[in-house]
Structure formats: C-alpha cells, structure tokens
XYZ file of C-alpha atoms in Angstrom:
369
model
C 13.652 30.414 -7.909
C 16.182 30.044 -5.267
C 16.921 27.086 -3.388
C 18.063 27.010 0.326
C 19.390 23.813 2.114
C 16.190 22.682 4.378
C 18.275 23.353 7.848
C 18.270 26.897 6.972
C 14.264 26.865 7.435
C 13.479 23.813 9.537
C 15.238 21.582 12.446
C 15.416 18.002 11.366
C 15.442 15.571 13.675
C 16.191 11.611 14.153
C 13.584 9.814 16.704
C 14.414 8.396 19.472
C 15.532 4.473 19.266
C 13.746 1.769 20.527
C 15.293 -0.584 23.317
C 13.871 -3.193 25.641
C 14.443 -1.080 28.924
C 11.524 1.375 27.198
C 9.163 -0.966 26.570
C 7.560 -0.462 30.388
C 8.152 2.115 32.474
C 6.470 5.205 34.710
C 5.926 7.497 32.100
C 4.759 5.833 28.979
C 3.834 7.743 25.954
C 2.252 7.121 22.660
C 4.793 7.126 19.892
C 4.513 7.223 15.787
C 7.012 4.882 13.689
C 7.236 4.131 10.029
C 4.602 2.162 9.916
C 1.905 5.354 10.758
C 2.978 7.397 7.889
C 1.418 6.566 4.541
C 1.016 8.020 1.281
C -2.480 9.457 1.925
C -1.448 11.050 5.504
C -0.371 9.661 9.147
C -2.574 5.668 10.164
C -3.686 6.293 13.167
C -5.458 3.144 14.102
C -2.164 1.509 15.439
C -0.106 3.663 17.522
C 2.579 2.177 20.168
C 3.556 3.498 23.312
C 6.936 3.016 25.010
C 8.389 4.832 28.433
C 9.822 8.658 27.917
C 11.416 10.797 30.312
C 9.904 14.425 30.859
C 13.736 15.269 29.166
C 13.338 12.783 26.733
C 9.794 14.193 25.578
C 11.109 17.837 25.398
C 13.233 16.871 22.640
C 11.085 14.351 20.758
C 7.743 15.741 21.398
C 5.483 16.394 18.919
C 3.944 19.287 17.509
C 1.110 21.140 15.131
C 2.747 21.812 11.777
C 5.956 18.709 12.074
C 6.734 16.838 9.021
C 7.113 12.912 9.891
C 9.217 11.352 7.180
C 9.805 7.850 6.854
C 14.081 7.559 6.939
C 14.692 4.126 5.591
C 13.068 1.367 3.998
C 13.532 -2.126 1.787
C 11.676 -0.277 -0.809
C 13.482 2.495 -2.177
C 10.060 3.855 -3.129
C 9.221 4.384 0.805
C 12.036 6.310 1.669
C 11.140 9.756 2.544
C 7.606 9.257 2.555
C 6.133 12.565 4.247
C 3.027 12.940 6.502
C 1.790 16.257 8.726
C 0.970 15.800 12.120
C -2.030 17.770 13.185
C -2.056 17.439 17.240
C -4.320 14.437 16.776
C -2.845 12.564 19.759
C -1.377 14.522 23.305
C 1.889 14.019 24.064
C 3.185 11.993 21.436
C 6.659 11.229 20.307
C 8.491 9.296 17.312
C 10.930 6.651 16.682
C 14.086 6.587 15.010
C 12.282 5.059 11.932
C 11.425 8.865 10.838
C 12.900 11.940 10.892
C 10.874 15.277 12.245
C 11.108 18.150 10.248
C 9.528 21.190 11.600
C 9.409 24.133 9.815
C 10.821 27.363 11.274
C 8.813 31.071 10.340
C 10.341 31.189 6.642
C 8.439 28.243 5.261
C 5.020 27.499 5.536
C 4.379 23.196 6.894
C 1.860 22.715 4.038
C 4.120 24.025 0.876
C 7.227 22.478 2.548
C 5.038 18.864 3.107
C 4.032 19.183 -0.784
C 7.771 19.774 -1.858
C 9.059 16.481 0.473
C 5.928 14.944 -1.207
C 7.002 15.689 -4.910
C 10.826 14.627 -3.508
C 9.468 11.140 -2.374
C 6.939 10.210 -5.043
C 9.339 11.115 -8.159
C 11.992 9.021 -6.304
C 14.376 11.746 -5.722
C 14.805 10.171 -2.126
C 15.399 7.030 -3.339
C 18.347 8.289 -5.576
C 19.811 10.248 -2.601
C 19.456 7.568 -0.018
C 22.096 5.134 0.978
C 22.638 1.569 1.949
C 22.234 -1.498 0.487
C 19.292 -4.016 1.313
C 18.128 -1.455 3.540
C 17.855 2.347 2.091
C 18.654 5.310 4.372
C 17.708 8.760 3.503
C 19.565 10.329 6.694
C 19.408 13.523 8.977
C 22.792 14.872 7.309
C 21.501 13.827 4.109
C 18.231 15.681 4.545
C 19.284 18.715 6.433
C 21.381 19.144 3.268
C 18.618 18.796 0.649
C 17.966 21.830 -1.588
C 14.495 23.576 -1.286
C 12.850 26.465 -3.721
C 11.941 29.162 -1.521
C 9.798 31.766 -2.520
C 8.427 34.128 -0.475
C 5.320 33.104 2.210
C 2.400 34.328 0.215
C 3.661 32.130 -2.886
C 4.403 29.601 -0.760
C 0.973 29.790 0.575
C -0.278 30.338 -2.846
C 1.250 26.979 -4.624
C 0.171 24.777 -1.075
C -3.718 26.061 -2.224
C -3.510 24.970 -5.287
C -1.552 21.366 -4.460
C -4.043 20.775 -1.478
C -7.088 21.339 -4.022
C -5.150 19.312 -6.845
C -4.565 16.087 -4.205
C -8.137 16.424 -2.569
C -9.440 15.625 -6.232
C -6.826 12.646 -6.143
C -7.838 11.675 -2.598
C -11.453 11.570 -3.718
C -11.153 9.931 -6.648
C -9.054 7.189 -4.717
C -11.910 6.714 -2.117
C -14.022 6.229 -5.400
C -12.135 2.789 -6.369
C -11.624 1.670 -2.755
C -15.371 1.539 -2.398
C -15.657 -0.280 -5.943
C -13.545 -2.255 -5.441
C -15.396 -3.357 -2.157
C -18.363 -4.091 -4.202
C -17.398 -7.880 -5.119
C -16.972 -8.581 -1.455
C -20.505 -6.972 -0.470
C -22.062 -9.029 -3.707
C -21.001 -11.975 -2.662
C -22.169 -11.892 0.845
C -25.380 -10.441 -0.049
C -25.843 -13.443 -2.547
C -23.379 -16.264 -0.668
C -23.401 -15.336 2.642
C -25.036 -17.165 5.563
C -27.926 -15.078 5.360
C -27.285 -14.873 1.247
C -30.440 -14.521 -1.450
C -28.957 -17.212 -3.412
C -27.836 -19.409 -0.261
C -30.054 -22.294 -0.484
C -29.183 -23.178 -4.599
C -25.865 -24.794 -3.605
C -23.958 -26.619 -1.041
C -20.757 -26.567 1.412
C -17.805 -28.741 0.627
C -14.012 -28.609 0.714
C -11.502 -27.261 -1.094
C -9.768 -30.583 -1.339
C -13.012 -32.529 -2.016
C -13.906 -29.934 -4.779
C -10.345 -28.359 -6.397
C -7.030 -30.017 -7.447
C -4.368 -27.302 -7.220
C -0.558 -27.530 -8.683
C 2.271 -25.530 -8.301
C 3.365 -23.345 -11.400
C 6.986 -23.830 -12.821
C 10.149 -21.927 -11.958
C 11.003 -18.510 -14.076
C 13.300 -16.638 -12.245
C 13.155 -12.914 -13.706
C 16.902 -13.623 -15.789
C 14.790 -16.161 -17.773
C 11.915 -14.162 -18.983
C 11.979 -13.030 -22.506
C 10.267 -9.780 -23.266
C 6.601 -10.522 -24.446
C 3.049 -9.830 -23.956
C 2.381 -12.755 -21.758
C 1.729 -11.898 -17.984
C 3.777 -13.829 -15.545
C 1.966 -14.815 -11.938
C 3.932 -15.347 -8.840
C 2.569 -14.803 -5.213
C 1.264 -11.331 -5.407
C -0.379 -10.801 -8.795
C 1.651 -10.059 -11.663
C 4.857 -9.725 -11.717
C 6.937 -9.809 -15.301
C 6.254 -10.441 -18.719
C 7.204 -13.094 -21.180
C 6.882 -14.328 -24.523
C 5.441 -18.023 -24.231
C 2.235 -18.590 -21.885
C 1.746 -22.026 -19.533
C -2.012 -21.120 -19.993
C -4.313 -20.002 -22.776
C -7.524 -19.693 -20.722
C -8.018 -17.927 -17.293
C -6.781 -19.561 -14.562
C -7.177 -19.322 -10.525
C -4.112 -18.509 -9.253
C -2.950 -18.677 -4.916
C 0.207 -17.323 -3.785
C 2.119 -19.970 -2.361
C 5.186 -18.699 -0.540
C 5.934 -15.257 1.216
C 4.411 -12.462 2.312
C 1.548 -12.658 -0.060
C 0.845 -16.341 0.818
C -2.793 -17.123 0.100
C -3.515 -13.839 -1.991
C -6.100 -15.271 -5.101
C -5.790 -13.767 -8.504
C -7.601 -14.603 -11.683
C -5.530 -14.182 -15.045
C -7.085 -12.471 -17.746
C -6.490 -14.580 -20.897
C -2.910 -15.893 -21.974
C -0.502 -16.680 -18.879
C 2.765 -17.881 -16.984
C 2.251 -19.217 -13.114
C 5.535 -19.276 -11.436
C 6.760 -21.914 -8.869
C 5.666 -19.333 -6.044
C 2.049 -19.681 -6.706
C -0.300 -22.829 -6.740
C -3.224 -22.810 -9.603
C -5.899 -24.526 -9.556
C -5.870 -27.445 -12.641
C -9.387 -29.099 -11.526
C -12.721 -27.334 -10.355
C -16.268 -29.120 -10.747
C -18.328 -29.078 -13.824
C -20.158 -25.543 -14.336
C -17.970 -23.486 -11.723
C -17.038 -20.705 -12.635
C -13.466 -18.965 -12.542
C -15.069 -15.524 -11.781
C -17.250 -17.195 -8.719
C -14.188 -19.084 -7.560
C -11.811 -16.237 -7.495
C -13.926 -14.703 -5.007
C -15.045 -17.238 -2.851
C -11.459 -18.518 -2.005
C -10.709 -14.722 -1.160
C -13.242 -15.170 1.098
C -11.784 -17.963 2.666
C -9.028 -16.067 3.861
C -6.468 -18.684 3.088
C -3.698 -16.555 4.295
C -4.283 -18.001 7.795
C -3.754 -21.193 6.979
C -0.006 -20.592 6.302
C 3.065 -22.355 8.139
C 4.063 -19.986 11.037
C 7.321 -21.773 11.345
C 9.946 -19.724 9.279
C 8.670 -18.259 5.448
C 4.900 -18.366 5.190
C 3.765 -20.980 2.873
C 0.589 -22.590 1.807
C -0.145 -25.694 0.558
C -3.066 -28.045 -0.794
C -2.562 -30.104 2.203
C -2.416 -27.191 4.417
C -5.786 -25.700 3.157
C -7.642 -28.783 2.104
C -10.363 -28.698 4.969
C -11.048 -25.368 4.520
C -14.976 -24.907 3.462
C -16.211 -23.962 -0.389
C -19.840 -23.034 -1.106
C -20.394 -24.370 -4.484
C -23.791 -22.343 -5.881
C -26.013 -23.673 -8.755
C -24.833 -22.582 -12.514
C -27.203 -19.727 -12.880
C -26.243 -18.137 -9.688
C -22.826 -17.877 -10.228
C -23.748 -16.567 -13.949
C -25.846 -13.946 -12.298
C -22.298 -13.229 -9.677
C -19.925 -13.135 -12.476
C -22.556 -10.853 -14.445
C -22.585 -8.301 -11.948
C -18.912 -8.737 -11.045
C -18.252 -7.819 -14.601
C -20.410 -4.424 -14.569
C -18.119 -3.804 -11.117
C -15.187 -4.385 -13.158
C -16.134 -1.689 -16.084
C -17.048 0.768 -13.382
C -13.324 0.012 -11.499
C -11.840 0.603 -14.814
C -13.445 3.448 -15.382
C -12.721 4.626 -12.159
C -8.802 3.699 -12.294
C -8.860 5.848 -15.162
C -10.094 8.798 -13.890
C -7.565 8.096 -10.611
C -4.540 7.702 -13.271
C -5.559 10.970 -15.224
C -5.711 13.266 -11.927
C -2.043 11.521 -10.337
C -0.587 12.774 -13.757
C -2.518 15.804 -13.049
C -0.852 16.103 -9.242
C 2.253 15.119 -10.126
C 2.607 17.443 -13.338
C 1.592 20.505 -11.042
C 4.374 19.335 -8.379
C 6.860 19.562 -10.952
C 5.467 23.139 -12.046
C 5.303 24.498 -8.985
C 8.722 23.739 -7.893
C 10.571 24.733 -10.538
C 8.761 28.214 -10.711
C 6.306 27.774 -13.592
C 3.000 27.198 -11.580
C-alpha cells in the first residue's frame, strides 16, 4: 500500500495560544483544548471561551470532518490522541494544545481519524514526539508523518469495518462503567440517609473509629521482581518479592494527585510511604464495607490546598463513618462480591474486543484487512 506524507492530503494546523489580553474581550468564542479530546471522542461538558477576532476565527475556526489531536503531554501515552469534531458547537475554535488536521478530498475524516487512532494508541506518537518532561508531537513533525492511502472506496471500506469493530468496544466499555457504578448505588440504597439497612448502625468518626499509618518508603530502584503488589497513592503501582501485609488491607492515598483515592488489596501486599493504611478498625467491620464507605466520604477534599495535596489522619479525623451491624455489612460485601464476578467478567469481554480493535488497526493499515 502506498504511503503519502499527511500534508499531501490534509492542512495541519497549530491552535491559537492562550494569553491574558484574550481572556475578555468583544467577540468571545467557545474554544476546545487538550483537555476536550479523549480516547472515546471530544468532552464536551467543559468547554472555555476566550476573545477571537473575525480574522482570527477564519483561520482557527472549526469545521465538520477536522481531526483535533492532542500535541503534547506529560504522558507520552496522550500525545496524539485524536478526536472528530462533528459541528456540535457554532463557531468554535482551538488552542495551541492540539493540532487541526482536516482532511482535503483524497482522504476520507473517518479512515484518516482511525489511522491517527492506531498511531496514538500503539504509541507510535510517543516514539516520534520530542521533549523531555513535556512530550511534543509537533506540526512539522506531523505534517511529515507517513499515511497508507488507498483509494476512497477502500478507505471508506476499512473506516466501516473499524467504526463497527470500536462501537462493540465502546459498548462493551459502557457495560463496566455501569458495573462498576453498582457498589456506589448498593451502598446508598442500603447506607444512605434514606438506606434499608440505615437504622442497624450508627454515625461516628473516622478518628474515633480507625487508626491509620503511613506505609514505608520503596522507591521503584528498590523493588525486587515478585508477585507481591506494591500500593502507593493511586492503586497499584509495582511489584515485589516480600509483602508488609498478608491479609487485605484498606489502603488511602496520601500525597499527590490521587490524595484520598481508597483501595482494598487483594491478599499479600506492600503500602508505600505515599499512602496511609488503616492498622485499627472496630471489632466485626468489615474491609469490603469500609473500602466503600470511606470512598464515599470523599476524602479527597479534605486535602492541604497549600502546595502538593496531602492527607492526613489529623486532616480527616472529623470526617463522619456509618458503622452498620455485622450482618449488614455481610449482606454488602455479599453482593459487592457478585458485582465483582460480573466486573470481571465484563473486563474480560472489554480486554478480548481492544485486542480485537487493535489487531484489525494493524491489518488494515498495512493492507491485509
């Protein structure tokens, strides 16, 4: 199949840069930055505006059938992230945080979105972006990028089959979002202020009910390959070979970012210095029950908004616990575990039809699909 460079069949375009002097003005417009496009399509639901002159909206104007592509990130995995843009908002514009690509007569928008797809998700971006810290995929760098281009009614042909292949993926995505909603709707139905299971316990404190420690310092040059699952802030994130923990333990991010996030280990574990855990909980409470009910609590808003998010025991130590009787959290953890089998069902099913997308991409743009 032969390639072309992508300025041969598209203009690709830098946004316009932000600046103070735009942020009020006579003729303010809505604009998209990095933060709209997603893996899934364009997020909508936060959309900023800034001021544009008629000249500057001529050039950075939006249309039907433009490719937004995100141009730099920390993440290497974000670079070149693609969305289409549909019309859905009048007169909108973009930042210098993508790059438009609209497609000229020879390609069609949905086969050429697929292909920067494919580009972004096997990391190919990544490995052709610069910088350090920051990663920049580039205009010259992407203008320059090689594209298979086979005639329109092939291209039109492989988009079909792609769009059909990711609305199974899309679908089956939607299937473990809701699931994993479940434990949330559980709990509120059993726990909440209006809850079935309400009146068996009673409010108290986190600091009258839990004792919570901070795990010990592994930087990543210190783990030792092994099976045992190392905890920092956000879930899981190394292995090693000797555990802190045997049991399962309830585990709050402590610094960062991810401040306040609540995981549960499942068996065996490590608990870094970034993350608290909690070392004493009151006779017959249950990990499973606790997990969830400090997720509830929302502990992330508790943090220190003076330089790096942190928590603390201190810092979170008023913040209200319902503690239910022993055989309603049984029943809770009972059902949580049925919502578990289904969600790893589920996650299956999603893993099976990415390999399924992604196996396709690589077909169809190498001329075997």
């Amino acid at each position: 199949m032969k390639t072309v460079p992508l300025a041969e069949i598209a203009e690709v375009k830098l946004g316009r840069q932000r600046s103070p002097k735009n942020h009020n003005g006579p003729s303010m417009h809505n604009y998209l930055r990095a933060a709209n496009v997603g893996w899934n399509g364009l997020i909508l639901d936060d959309v900023k505006r800034m001021n544009f002159t008629e000249a500057e909206m001529k050039v950075f104007r939006l249309e039907p059938g433009d490719i937004l592509l995100n141009e730099a990130s920390g993440s290497p995995r974000e670079v070149g992230k693609p969305a289409l843009w549909a019309g859905e908002i009048a007169d909108c514009a973009f930042q210098n945080t993508l790059l438009r690509v609209r497609p000229t007569p020879r390609v069609d928008s949905k086969y050429l979105l697929h292909f920067l797809l494919h580009q972004a998700s096997s990391g190919a971006f990544a490995r052709g972006s610069r910088g350090v810290g920051i990663h920049h995929l580039g205009r010259d760098a992407l203008s320059k990028w090689k594209v298979p281009l086979p005639n329109l009614d092939e291209q039109r042909r492989i988009a079909a089959i792609l769009d059909r292949a990711d609305g199974l993926r899309l679908k089956q995505t939607t299937v473990v979002t809701c699931i994993l909603a479940l434990t949330r709707a559980v709990y509120l139905q059993m726990f909440g202020p209006r809850g079935s299971d309400r009146k068996s316990g009673h409010l108290t404190t986190i600091g009258e009910s839990l004792k919570l420690k901070s795990g010990q310092f592994l930087p990543a040059t210190k783990q030792v390959p092994g099976p045992i699952a190392v905890y920092g802030g956000n879930g899981i994130n190394g292995y090693h070979a000797e555990a802190m923990f045997e049991t399962p333990k309830v585990v709050v991010g402590r610094v960062g970012a991810y401040c306040g996030a609540v995981h549960l280990t499942d068996g065996p574990s490590w608990v870094t210095d970034n993350a608290l855990w909690v070392s004493e909980m009151p006779a017959g409470m249950m990990p499973e029950y606790l997990s969830q009910a400090l997720r509830m609590a929302a502990l992330n808003a508790y943090a220190s908004q003076s330089g790096q998010p942190l928590i603390s025991a201190g810092r979170i130590a008023d913040v209200e616990l319902f503690v239910p009787s022993e055989s309603s959290q049984q029943a809770f953890t009972s059902r949580v575990q049925r919502i578990q089998r289904l969600s790893v069902v589920a996650g299956e099913k999603l893993s099976e039809l990415r390999e399924l997308f992604a196996s396709l991409q690589s077909r169809a743009f190498s001329g075997q699909l």
